[in-house]
mmCIF file with all atom_site columns, C-alpha atoms in Angstrom:
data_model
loop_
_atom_site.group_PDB
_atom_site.id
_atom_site.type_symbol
_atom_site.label_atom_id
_atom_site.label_alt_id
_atom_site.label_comp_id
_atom_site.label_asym_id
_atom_site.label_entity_id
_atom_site.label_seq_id
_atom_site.pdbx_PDB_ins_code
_atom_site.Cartn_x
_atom_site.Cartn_y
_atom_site.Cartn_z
_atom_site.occupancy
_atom_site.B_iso_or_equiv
_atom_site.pdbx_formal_charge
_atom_site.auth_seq_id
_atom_site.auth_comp_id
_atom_site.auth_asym_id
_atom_site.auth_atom_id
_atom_site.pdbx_PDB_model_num
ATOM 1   C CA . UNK A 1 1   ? 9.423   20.537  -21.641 1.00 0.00 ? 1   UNK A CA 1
ATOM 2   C CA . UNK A 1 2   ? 7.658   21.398  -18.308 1.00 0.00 ? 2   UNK A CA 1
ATOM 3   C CA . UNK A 1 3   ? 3.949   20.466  -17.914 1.00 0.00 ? 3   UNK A CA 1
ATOM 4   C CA . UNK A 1 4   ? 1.672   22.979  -16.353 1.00 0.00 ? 4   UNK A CA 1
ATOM 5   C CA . UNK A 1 5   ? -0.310  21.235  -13.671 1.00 0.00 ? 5   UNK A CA 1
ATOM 6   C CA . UNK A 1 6   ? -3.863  20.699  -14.517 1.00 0.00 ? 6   UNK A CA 1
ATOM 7   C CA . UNK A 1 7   ? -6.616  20.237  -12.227 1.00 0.00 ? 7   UNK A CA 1
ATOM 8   C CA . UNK A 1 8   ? -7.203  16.526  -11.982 1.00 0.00 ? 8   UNK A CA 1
ATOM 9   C CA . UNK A 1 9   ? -4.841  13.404  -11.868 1.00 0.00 ? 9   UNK A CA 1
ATOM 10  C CA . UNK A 1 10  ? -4.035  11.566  -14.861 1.00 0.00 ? 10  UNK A CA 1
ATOM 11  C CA . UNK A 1 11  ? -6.128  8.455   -15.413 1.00 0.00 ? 11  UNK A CA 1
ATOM 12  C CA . UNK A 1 12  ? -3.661  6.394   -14.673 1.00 0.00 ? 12  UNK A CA 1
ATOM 13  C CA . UNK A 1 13  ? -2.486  7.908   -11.371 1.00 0.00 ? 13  UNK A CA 1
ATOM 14  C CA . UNK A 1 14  ? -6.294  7.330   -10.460 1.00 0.00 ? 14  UNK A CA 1
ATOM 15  C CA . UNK A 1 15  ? -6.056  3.943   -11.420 1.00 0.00 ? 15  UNK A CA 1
ATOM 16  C CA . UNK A 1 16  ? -2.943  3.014   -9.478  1.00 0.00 ? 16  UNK A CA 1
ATOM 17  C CA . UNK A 1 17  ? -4.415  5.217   -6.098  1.00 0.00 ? 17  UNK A CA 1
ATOM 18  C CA . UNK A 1 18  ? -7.988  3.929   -5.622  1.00 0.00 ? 18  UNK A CA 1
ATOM 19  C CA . UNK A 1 19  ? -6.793  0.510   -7.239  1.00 0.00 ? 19  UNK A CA 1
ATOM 20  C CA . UNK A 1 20  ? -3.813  0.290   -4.672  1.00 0.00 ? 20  UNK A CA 1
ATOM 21  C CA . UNK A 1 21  ? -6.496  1.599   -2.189  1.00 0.00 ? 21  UNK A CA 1
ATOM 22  C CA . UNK A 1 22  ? -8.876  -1.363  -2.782  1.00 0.00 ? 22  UNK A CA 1
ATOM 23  C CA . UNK A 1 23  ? -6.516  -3.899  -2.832  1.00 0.00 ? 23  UNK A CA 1
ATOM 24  C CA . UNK A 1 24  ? -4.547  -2.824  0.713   1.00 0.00 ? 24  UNK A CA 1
ATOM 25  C CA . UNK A 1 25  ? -7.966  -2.900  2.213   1.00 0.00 ? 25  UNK A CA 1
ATOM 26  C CA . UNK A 1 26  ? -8.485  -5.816  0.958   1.00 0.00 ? 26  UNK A CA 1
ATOM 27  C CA . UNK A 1 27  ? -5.386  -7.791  1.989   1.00 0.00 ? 27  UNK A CA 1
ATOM 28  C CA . UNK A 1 28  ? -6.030  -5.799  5.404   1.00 0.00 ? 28  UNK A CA 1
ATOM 29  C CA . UNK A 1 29  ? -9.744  -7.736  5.868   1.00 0.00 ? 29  UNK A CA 1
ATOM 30  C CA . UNK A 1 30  ? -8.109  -11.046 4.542   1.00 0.00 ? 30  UNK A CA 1
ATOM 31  C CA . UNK A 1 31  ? -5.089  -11.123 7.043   1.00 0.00 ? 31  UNK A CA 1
ATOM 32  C CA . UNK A 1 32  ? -4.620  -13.811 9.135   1.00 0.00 ? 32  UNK A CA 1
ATOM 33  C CA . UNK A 1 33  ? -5.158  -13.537 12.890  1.00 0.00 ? 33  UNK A CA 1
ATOM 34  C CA . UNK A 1 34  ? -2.236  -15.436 14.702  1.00 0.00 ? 34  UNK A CA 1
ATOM 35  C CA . UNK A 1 35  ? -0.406  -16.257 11.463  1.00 0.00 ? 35  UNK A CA 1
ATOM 36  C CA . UNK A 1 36  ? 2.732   -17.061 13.126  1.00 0.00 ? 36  UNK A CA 1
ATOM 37  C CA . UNK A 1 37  ? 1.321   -19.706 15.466  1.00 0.00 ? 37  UNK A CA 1
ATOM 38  C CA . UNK A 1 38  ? -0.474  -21.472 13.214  1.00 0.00 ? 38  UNK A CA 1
ATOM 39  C CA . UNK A 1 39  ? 2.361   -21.666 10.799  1.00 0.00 ? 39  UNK A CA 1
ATOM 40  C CA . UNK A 1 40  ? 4.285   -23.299 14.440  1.00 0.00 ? 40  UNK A CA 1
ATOM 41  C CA . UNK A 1 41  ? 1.083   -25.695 15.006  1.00 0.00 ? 41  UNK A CA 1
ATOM 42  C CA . UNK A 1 42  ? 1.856   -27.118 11.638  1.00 0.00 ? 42  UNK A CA 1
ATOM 43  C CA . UNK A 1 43  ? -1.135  -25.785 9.298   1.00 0.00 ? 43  UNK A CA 1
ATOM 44  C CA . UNK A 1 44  ? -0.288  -25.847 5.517   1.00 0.00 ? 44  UNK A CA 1
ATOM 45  C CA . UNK A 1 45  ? -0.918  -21.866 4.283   1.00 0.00 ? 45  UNK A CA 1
ATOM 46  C CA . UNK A 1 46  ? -1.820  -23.198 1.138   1.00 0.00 ? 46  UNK A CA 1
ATOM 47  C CA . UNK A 1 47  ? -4.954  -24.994 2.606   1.00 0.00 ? 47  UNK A CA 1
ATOM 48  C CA . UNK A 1 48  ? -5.688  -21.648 3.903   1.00 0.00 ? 48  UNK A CA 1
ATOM 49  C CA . UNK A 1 49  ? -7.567  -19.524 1.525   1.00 0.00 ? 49  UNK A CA 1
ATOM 50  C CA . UNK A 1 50  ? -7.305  -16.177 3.752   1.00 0.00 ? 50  UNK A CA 1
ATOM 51  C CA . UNK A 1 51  ? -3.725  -16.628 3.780   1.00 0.00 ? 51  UNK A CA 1
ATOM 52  C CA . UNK A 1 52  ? -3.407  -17.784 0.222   1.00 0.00 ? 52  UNK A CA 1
ATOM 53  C CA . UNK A 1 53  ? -5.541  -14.436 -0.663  1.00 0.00 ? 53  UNK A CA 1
ATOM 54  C CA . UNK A 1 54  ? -3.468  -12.057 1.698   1.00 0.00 ? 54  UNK A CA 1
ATOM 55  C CA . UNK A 1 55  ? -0.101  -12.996 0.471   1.00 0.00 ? 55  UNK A CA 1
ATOM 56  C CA . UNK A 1 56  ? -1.143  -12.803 -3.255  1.00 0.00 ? 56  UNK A CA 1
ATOM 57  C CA . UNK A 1 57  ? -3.058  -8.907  -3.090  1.00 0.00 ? 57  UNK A CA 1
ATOM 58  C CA . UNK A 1 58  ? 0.360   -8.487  -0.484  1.00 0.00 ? 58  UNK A CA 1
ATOM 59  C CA . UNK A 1 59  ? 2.449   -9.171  -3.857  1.00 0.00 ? 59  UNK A CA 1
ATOM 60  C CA . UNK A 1 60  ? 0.153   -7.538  -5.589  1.00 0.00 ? 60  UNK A CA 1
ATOM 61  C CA . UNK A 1 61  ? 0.450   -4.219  -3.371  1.00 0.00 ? 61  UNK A CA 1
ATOM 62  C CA . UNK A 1 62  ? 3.932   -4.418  -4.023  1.00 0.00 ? 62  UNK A CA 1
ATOM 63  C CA . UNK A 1 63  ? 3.796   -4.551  -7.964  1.00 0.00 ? 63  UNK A CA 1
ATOM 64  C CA . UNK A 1 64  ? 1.399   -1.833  -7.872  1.00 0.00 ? 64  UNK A CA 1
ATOM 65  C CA . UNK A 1 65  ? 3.818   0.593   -5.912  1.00 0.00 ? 65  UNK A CA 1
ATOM 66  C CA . UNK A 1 66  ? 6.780   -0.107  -7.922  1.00 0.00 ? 66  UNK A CA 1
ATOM 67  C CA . UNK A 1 67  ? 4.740   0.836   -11.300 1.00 0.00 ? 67  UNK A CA 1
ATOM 68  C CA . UNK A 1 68  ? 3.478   3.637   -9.611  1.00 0.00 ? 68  UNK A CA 1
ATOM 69  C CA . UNK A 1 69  ? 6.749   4.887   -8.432  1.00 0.00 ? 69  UNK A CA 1
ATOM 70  C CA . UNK A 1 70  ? 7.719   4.755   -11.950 1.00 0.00 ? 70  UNK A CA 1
ATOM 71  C CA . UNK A 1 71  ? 4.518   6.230   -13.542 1.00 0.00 ? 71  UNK A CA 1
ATOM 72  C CA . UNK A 1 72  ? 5.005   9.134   -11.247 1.00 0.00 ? 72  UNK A CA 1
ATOM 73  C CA . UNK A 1 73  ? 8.199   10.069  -12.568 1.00 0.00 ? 73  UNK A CA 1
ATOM 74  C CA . UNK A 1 74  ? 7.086   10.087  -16.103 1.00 0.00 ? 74  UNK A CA 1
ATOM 75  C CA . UNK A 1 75  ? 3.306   11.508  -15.341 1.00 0.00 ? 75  UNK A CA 1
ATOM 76  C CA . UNK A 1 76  ? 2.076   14.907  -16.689 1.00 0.00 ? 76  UNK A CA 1
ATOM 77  C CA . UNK A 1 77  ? 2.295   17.343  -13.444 1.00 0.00 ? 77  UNK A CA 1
ATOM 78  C CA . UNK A 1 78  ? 0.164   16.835  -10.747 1.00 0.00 ? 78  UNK A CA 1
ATOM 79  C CA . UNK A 1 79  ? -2.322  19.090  -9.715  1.00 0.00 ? 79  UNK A CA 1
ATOM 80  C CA . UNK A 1 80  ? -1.276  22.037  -7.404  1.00 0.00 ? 80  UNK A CA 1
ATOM 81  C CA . UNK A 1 81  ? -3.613  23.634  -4.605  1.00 0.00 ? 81  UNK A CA 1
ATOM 82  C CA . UNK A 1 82  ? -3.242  26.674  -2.732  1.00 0.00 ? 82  UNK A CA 1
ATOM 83  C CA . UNK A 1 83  ? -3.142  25.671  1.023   1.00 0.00 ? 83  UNK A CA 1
ATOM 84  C CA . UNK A 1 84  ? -1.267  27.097  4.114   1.00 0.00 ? 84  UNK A CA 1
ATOM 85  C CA . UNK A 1 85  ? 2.428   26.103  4.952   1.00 0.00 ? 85  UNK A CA 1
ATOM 86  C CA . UNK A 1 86  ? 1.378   23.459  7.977   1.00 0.00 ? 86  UNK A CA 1
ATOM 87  C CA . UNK A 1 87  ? -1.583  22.274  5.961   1.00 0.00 ? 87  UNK A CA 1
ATOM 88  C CA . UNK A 1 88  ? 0.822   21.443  2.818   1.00 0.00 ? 88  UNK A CA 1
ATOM 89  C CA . UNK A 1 89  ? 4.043   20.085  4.761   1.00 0.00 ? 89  UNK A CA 1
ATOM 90  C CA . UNK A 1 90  ? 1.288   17.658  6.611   1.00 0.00 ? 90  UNK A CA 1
ATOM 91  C CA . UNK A 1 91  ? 0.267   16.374  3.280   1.00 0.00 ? 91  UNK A CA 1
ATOM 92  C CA . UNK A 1 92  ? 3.454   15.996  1.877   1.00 0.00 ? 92  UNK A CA 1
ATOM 93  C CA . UNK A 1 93  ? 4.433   13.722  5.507   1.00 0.00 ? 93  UNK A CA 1
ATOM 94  C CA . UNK A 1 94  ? 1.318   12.163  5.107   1.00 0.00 ? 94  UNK A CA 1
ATOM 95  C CA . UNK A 1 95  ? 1.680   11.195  1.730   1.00 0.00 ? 95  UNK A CA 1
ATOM 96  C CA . UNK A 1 96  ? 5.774   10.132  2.533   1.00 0.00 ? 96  UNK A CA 1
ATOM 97  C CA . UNK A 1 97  ? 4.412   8.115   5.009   1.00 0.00 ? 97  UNK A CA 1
ATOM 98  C CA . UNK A 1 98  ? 1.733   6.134   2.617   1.00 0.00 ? 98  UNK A CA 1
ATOM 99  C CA . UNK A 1 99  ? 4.237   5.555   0.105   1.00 0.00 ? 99  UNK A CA 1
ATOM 100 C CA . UNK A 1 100 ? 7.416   4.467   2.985   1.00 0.00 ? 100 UNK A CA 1
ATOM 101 C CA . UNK A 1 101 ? 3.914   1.961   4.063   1.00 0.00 ? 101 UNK A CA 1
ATOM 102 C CA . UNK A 1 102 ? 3.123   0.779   0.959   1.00 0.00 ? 102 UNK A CA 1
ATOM 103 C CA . UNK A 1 103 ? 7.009   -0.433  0.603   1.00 0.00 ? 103 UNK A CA 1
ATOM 104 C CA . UNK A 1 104 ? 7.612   -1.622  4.190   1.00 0.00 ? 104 UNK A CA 1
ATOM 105 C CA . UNK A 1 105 ? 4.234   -3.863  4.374   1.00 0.00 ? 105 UNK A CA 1
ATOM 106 C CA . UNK A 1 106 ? 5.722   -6.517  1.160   1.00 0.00 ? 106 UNK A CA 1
ATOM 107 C CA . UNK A 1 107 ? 9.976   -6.040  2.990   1.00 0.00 ? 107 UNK A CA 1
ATOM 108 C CA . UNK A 1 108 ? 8.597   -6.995  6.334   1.00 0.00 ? 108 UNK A CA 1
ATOM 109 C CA . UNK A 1 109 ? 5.811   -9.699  5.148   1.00 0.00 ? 109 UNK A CA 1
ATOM 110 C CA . UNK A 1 110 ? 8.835   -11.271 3.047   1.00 0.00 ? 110 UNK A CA 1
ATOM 111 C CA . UNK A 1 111 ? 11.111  -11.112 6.087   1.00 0.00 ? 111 UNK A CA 1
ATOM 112 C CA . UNK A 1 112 ? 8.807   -12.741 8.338   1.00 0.00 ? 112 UNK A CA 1
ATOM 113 C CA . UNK A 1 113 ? 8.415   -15.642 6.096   1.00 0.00 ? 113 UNK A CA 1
ATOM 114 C CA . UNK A 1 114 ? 11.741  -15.647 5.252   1.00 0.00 ? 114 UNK A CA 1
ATOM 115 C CA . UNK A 1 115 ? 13.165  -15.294 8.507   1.00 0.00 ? 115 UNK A CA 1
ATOM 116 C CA . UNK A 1 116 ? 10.534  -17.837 10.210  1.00 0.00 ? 116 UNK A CA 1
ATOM 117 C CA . UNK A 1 117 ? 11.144  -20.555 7.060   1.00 0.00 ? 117 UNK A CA 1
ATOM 118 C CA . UNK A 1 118 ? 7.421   -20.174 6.498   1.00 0.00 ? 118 UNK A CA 1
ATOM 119 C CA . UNK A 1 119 ? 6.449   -20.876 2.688   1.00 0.00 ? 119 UNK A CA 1
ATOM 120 C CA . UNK A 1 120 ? 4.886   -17.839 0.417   1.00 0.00 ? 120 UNK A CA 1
ATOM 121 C CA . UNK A 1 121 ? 1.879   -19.133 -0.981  1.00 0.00 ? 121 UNK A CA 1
ATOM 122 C CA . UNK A 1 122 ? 0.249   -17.669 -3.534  1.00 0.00 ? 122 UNK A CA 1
ATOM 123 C CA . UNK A 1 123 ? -3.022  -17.903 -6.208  1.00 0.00 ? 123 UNK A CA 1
ATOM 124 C CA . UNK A 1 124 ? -2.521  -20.259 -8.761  1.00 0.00 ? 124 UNK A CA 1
ATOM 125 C CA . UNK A 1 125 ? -0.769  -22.627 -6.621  1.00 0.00 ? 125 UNK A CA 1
ATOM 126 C CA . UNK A 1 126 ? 2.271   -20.469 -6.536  1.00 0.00 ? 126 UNK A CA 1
ATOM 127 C CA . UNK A 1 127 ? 4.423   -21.645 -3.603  1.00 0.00 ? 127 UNK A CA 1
ATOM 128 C CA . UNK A 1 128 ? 8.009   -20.349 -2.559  1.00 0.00 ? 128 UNK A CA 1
ATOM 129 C CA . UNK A 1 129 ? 9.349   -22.626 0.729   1.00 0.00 ? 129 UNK A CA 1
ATOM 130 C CA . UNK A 1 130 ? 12.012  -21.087 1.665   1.00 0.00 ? 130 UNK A CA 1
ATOM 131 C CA . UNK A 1 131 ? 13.876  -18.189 1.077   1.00 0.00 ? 131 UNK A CA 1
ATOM 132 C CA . UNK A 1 132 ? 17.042  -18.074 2.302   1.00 0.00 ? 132 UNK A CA 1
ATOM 133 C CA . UNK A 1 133 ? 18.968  -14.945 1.058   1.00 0.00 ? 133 UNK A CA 1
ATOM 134 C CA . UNK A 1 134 ? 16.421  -13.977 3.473   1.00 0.00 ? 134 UNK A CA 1
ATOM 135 C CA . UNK A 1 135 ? 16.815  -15.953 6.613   1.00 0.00 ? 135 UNK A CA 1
ATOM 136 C CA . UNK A 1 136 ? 20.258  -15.806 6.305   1.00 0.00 ? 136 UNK A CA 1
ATOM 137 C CA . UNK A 1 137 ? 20.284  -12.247 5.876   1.00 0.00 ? 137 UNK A CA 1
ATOM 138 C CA . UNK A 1 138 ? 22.098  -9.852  9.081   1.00 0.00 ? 138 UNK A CA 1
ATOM 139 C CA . UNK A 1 139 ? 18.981  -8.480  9.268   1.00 0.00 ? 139 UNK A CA 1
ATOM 140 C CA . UNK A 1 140 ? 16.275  -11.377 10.048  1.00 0.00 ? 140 UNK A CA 1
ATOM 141 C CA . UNK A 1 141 ? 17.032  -11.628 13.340  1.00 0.00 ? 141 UNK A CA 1
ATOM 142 C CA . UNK A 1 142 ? 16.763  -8.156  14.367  1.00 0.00 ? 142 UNK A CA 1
ATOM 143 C CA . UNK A 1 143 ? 12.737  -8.389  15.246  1.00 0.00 ? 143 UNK A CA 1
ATOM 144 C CA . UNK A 1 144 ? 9.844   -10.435 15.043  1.00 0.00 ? 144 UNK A CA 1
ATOM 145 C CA . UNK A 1 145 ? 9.075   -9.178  11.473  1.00 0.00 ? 145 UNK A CA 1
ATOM 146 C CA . UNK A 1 146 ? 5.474   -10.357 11.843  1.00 0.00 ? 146 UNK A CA 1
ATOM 147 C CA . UNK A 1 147 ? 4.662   -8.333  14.675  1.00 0.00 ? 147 UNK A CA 1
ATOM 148 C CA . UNK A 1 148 ? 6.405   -5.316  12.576  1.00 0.00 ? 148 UNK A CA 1
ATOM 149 C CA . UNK A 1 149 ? 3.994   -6.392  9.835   1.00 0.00 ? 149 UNK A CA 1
ATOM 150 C CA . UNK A 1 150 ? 0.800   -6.448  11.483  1.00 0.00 ? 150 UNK A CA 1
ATOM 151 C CA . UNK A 1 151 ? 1.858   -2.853  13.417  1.00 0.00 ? 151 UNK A CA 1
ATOM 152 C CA . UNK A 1 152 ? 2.403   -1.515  10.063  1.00 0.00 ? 152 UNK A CA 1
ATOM 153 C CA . UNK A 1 153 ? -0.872  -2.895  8.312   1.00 0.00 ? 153 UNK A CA 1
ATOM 154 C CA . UNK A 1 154 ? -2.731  -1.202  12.150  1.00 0.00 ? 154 UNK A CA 1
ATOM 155 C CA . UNK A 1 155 ? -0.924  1.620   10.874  1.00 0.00 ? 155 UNK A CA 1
ATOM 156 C CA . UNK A 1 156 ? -1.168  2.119   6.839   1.00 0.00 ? 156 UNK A CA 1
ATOM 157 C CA . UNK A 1 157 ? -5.172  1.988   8.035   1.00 0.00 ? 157 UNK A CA 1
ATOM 158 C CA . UNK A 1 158 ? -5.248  4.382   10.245  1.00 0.00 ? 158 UNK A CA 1
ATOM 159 C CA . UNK A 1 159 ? -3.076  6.856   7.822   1.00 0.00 ? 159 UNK A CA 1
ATOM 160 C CA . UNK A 1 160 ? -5.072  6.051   5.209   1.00 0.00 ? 160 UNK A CA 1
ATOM 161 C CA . UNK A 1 161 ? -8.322  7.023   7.140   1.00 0.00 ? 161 UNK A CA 1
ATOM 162 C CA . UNK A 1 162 ? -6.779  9.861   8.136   1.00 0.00 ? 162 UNK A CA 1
ATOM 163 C CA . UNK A 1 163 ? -5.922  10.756  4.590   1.00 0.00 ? 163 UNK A CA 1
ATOM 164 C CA . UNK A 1 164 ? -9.446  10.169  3.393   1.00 0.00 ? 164 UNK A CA 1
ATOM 165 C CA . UNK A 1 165 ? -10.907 12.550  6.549   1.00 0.00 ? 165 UNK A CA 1
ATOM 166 C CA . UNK A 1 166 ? -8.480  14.832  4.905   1.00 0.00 ? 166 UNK A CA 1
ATOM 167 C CA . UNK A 1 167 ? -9.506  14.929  1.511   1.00 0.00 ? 167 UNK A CA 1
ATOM 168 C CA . UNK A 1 168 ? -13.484 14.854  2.616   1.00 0.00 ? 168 UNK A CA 1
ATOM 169 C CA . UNK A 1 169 ? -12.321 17.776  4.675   1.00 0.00 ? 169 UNK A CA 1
ATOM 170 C CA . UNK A 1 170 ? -10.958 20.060  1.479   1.00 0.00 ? 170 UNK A CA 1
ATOM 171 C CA . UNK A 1 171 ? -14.125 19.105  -0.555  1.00 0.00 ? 171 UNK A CA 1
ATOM 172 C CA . UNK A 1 172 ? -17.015 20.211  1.720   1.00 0.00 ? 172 UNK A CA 1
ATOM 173 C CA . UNK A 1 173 ? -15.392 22.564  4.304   1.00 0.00 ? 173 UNK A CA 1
ATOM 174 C CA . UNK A 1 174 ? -12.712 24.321  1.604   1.00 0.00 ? 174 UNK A CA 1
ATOM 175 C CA . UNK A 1 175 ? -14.442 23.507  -1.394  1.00 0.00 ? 175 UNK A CA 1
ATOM 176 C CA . UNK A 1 176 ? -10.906 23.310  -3.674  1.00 0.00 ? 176 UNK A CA 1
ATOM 177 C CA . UNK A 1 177 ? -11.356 20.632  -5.532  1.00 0.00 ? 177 UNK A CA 1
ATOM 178 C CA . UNK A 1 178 ? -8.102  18.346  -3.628  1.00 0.00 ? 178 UNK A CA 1
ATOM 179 C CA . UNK A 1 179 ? -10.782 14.856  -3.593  1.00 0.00 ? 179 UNK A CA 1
ATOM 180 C CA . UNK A 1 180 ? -12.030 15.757  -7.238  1.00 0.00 ? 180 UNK A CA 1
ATOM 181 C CA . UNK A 1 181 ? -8.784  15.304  -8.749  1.00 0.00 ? 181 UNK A CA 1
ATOM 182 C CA . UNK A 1 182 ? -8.915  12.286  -7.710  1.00 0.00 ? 182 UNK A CA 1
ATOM 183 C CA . UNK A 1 183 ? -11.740 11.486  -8.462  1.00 0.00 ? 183 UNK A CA 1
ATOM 184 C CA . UNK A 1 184 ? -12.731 9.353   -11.987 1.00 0.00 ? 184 UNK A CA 1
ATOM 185 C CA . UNK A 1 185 ? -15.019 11.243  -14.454 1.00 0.00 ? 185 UNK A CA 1
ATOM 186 C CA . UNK A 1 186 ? -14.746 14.015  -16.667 1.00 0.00 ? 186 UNK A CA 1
ATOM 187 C CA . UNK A 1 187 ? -12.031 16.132  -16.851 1.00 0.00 ? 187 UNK A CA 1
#
């Protein structure tokens, strides 16, 4: 049976987006400047609370996009708007693009630890020290997967800005409704 679109998100799609929103952000603030070289000088990550913080809500971020992967393909339909041709393929890229982020950020955190023999560390006293169908993996050689890391955490910020300009843009300029569907509150 097809759903016909309504206009507002499921609760639970709301949930996942300004839930995955806060926690990215989040992990973003709490990320460790020049994480590689202190993990060379010798510093424990586990006596580091930012790090101990960044790699948990990075986990975290992860979880969240698998179950929202999933969610999506079992959701009620999501809510259609009328916009032009260039204005919906740049939404659809821009919203490829968040989800390809959301994905790549955990694979290339993982792969930098892994591939440097740096130890996960997580809340609780979680602790993973070494990973090695990871570092010996054909692939963690291939680039310094932290610097791929950080570009990509420069970069799920910007895109994300960019998709919030966007959405402030359709509620006071077009005034059709794209931000209050995702919005909480009344149907």
């Amino acid at each position: 049976m097809i759903q016909q679109p309504t206009p507002r998100y499921d609760r639970l799609s709301q949930a996942f987006h300004w839930l995955t929103a806060i926690v990215v952000t989040a992990a973003f603030i709490l990320g460790p400047g020049g994480f590689g070289r202190l993990m060379r000088q010798g510093v424990d990550p586990a006596t580091r609370s930012d790090i101990v913080w960044h790699e948990s809500l990075g986990i975290l971020v992860l979880v969240l996009t698998l179950l929202r992967l999933l969610w999506v393909a079992f959701r009620p339909a999501a809510p259609q708007f009328e916009m032009s041709g260039a204005m919906h393929l740049a939404s659809k890229l821009g919203h490829i693009a968040l989800w390809a982020l959301l994905l790549a950020l955990p694979a290339t955190a993982l792969l930098a630890l892994g591939s440097e023999d740096h130890p996960l560390t997580l809340l609780g006293g979680i602790r993973v020290d070494h990973m090695p169908w990871i570092a010996d993996s054909a692939i963690a050689g291939l680039a310094d997967w932290g610097d791929v890391h950080q570009f990509l955490g420069d970069a799920i910020m910007w895109l994300a800005g960019l998709h919030a300009a966007a959405a402030i843009f359709h509620h006071v300029f077009l005034k059709d409704g794209v931000l209050l569907a995702m919005l909480p509150g009344r149907k």
